[in-house]
Short mmCIF file of C-alpha atoms in Angstrom, two decimals:
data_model
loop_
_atom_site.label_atom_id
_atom_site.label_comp_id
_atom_site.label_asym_id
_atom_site.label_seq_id
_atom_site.Cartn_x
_atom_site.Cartn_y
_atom_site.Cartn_z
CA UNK A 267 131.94 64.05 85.71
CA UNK A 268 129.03 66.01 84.29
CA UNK A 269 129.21 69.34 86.93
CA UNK A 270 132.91 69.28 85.54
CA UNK A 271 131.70 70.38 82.57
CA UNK A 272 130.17 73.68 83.83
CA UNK A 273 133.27 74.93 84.81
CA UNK A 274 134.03 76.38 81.39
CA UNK A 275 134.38 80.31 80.53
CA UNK A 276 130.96 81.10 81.38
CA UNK A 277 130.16 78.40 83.54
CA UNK A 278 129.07 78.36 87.66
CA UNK A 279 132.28 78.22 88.91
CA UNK A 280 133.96 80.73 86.32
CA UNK A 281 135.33 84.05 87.71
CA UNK A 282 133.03 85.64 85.24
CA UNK A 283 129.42 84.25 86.37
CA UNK A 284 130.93 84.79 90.00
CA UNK A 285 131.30 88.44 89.29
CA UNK A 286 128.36 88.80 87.57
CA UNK A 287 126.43 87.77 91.06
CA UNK A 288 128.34 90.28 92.75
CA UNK A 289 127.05 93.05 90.67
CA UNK A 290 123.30 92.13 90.50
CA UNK A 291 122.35 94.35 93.92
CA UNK A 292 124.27 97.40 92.65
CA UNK A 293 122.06 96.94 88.98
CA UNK A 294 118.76 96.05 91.60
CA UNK A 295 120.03 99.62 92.93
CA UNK A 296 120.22 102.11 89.73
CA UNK A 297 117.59 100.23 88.24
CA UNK A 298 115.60 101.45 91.53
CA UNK A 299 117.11 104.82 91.37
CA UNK A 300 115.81 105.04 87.28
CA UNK A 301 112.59 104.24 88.06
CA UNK A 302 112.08 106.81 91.00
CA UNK A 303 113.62 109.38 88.73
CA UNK A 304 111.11 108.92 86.20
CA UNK A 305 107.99 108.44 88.53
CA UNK A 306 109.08 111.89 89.89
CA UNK A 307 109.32 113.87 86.66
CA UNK A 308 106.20 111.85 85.69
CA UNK A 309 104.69 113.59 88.54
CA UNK A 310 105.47 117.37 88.41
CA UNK A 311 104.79 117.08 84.60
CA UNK A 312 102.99 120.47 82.83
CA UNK A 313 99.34 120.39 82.78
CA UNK A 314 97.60 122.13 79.76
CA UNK A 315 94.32 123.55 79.22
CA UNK A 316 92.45 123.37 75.57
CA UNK A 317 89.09 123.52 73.90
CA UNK A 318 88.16 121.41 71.11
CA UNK A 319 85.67 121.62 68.14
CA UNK A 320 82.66 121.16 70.12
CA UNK A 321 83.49 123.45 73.14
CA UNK A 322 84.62 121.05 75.23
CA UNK A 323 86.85 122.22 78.25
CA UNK A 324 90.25 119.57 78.30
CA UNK A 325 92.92 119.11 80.91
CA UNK A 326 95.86 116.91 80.42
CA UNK A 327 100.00 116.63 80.53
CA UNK A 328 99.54 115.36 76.93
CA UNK A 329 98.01 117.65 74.32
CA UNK A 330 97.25 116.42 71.02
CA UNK A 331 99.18 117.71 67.83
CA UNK A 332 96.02 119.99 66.18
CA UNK A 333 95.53 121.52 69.89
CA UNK A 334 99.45 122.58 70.23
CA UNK A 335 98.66 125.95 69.59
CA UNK A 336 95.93 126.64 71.83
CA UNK A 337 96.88 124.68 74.38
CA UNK A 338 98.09 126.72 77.61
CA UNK A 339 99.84 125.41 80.69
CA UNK A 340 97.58 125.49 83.92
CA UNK A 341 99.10 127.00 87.36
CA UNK A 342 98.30 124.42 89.82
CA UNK A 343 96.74 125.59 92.57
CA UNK A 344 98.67 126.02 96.15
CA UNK A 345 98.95 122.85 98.10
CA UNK A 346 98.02 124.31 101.30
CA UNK A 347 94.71 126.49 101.92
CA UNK A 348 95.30 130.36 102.55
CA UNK A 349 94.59 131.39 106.51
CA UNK A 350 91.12 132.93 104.73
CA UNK A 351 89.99 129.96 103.18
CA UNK A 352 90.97 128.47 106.54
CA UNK A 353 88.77 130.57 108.74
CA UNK A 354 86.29 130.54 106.00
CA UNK A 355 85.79 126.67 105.97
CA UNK A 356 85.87 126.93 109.94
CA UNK A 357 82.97 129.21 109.68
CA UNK A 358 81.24 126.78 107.70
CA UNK A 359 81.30 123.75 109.41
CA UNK A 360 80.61 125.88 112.60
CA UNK A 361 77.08 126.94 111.22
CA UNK A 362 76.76 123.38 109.70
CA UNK A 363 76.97 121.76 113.06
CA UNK A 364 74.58 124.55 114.52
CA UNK A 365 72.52 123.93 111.70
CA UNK A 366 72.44 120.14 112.52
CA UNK A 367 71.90 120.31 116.34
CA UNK A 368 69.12 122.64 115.76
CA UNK A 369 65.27 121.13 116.05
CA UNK A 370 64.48 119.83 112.97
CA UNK A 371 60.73 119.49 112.26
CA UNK A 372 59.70 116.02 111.00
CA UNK A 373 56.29 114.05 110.41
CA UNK A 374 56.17 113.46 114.19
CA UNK A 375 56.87 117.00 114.65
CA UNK A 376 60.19 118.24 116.36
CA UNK A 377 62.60 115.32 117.16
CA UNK A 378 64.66 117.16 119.54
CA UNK A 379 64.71 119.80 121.86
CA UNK A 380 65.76 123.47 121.11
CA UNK A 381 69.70 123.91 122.35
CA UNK A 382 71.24 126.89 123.28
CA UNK A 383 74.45 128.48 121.29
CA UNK A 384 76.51 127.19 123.70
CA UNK A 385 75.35 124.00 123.52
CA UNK A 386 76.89 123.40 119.87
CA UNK A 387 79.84 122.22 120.97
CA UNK A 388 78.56 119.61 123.73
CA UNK A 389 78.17 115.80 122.23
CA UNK A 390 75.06 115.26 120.73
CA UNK A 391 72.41 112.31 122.33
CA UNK A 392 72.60 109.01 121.06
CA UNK A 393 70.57 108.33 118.40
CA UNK A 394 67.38 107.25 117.91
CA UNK A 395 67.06 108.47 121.56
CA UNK A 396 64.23 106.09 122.58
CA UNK A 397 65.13 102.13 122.40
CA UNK A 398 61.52 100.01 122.08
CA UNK A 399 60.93 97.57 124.78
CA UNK A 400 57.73 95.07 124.72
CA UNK A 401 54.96 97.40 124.55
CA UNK A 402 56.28 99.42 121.40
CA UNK A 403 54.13 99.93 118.71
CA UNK A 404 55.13 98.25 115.45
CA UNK A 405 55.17 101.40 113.38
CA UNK A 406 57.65 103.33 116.46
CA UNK A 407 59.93 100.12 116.68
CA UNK A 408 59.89 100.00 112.80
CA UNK A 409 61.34 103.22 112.49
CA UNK A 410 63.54 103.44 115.51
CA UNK A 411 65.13 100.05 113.94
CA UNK A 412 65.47 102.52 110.55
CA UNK A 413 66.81 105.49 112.40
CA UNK A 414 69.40 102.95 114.30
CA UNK A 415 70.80 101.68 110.50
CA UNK A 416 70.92 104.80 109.60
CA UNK A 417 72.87 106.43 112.32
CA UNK A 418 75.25 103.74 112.34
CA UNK A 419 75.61 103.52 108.27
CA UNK A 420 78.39 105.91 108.52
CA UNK A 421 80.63 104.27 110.90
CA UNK A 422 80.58 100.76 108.93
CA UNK A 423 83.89 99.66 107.58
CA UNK A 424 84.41 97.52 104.23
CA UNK A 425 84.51 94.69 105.23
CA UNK A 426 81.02 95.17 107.08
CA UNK A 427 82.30 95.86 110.55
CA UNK A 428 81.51 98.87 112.62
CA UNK A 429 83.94 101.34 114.21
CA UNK A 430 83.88 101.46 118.09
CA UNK A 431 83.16 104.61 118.25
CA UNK A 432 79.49 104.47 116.79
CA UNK A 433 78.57 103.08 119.67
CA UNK A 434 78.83 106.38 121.33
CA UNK A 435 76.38 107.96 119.02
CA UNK A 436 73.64 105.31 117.79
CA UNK A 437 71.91 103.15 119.98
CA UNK A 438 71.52 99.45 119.40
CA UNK A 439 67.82 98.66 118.05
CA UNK A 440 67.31 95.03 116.95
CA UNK A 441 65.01 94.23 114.03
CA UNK A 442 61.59 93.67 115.27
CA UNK A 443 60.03 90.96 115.91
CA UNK A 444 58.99 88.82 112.80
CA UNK A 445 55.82 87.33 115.12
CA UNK A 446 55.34 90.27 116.50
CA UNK A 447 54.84 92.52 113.38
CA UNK A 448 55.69 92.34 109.76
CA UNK A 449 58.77 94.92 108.48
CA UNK A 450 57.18 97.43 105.68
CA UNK A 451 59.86 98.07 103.40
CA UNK A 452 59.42 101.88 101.90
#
């Protein structure tokens, strides 16, 4: 009978292995709780400011010995912005966004047509705004292809798809034709 013979003190069937499976979730369990407790005083460790030899600014938890002395703890700065910074940053991208719907003055001159104040808020045309069709030069489908790319660049995902909702902004421009004309690359 050889699985007779791992019935000894310590074996499979002893009381003492049996128990020992009984206490492996509540180990899983403090083990889990040790770890969080640590990855939490990990995080709201001291940060410490210090300049070495050459002038150079440092910022870490861990100083080393020779900088013990000099080394001062850092106030980290408040989670959440203050209702100035708030308005403040509101302001700003309010003037950016005027700033971008504004005529801007190209090669070709102005691209797009002057828009009142109250226009800023209203959803921009898609871009480029004119799509080439058959009797586009190759130069104007050239760079309406290049102005498509780069309107939808920002709207690509990782893994080289685009987001739906770039398809409200850019227009589709296929690559022209290679028989038709010859792509310049800049």
């Amino acid at each position: 009978m050889p699985f007779a013979a791992n019935r000894g003190p310590l074996g499979l069937g002893s009381p003492t292995h049996t128990r020992g499976i009984a206490m492996l979730p509540l180990l899983r369990t403090t083990a889990l709780g040790i770890i969080c407790l640590l990855a939490t005083a990990a995080v709201a460790a001291t940060v410490y400011r210090w300049v070495d030899e050459q002038g150079k600014v440092h910022y870490s938890d861990l100083v080393p010995e020779r900088y013990r002395n000099t080394a001062k703890p850092v106030d980290a700065p408040p989670a959440e912005p203050t209702p100035e910074q708030q308005r403040a940053a509101l302001e700003r991208a309010q003037s950016e966004k005027a700033k971008a719907l504004a005529p801007s003055v190209g090669r070709s001159g102005p691209t797009e047509s002057a828009q009142p104040a109250s226009a800023a808020s209203a959803p921009s045309r898609k871009r480029p705004a004119q799509v080439p069709n058959d009797q586009t030069d190759c130069d104007t489908w050239q760079r309406l292809y290049m102005e498509s790319i780069e309107c939808f660049g920002p709207y690509r995902t990782v893994r080289g798809g685009v987001k739906p909702e770039a398809f409200e902004v850019c227009n589709v421009v296929r690559e022209p034709p290679p028989t038709r004309c010859r792509m310049h690359i800049p």
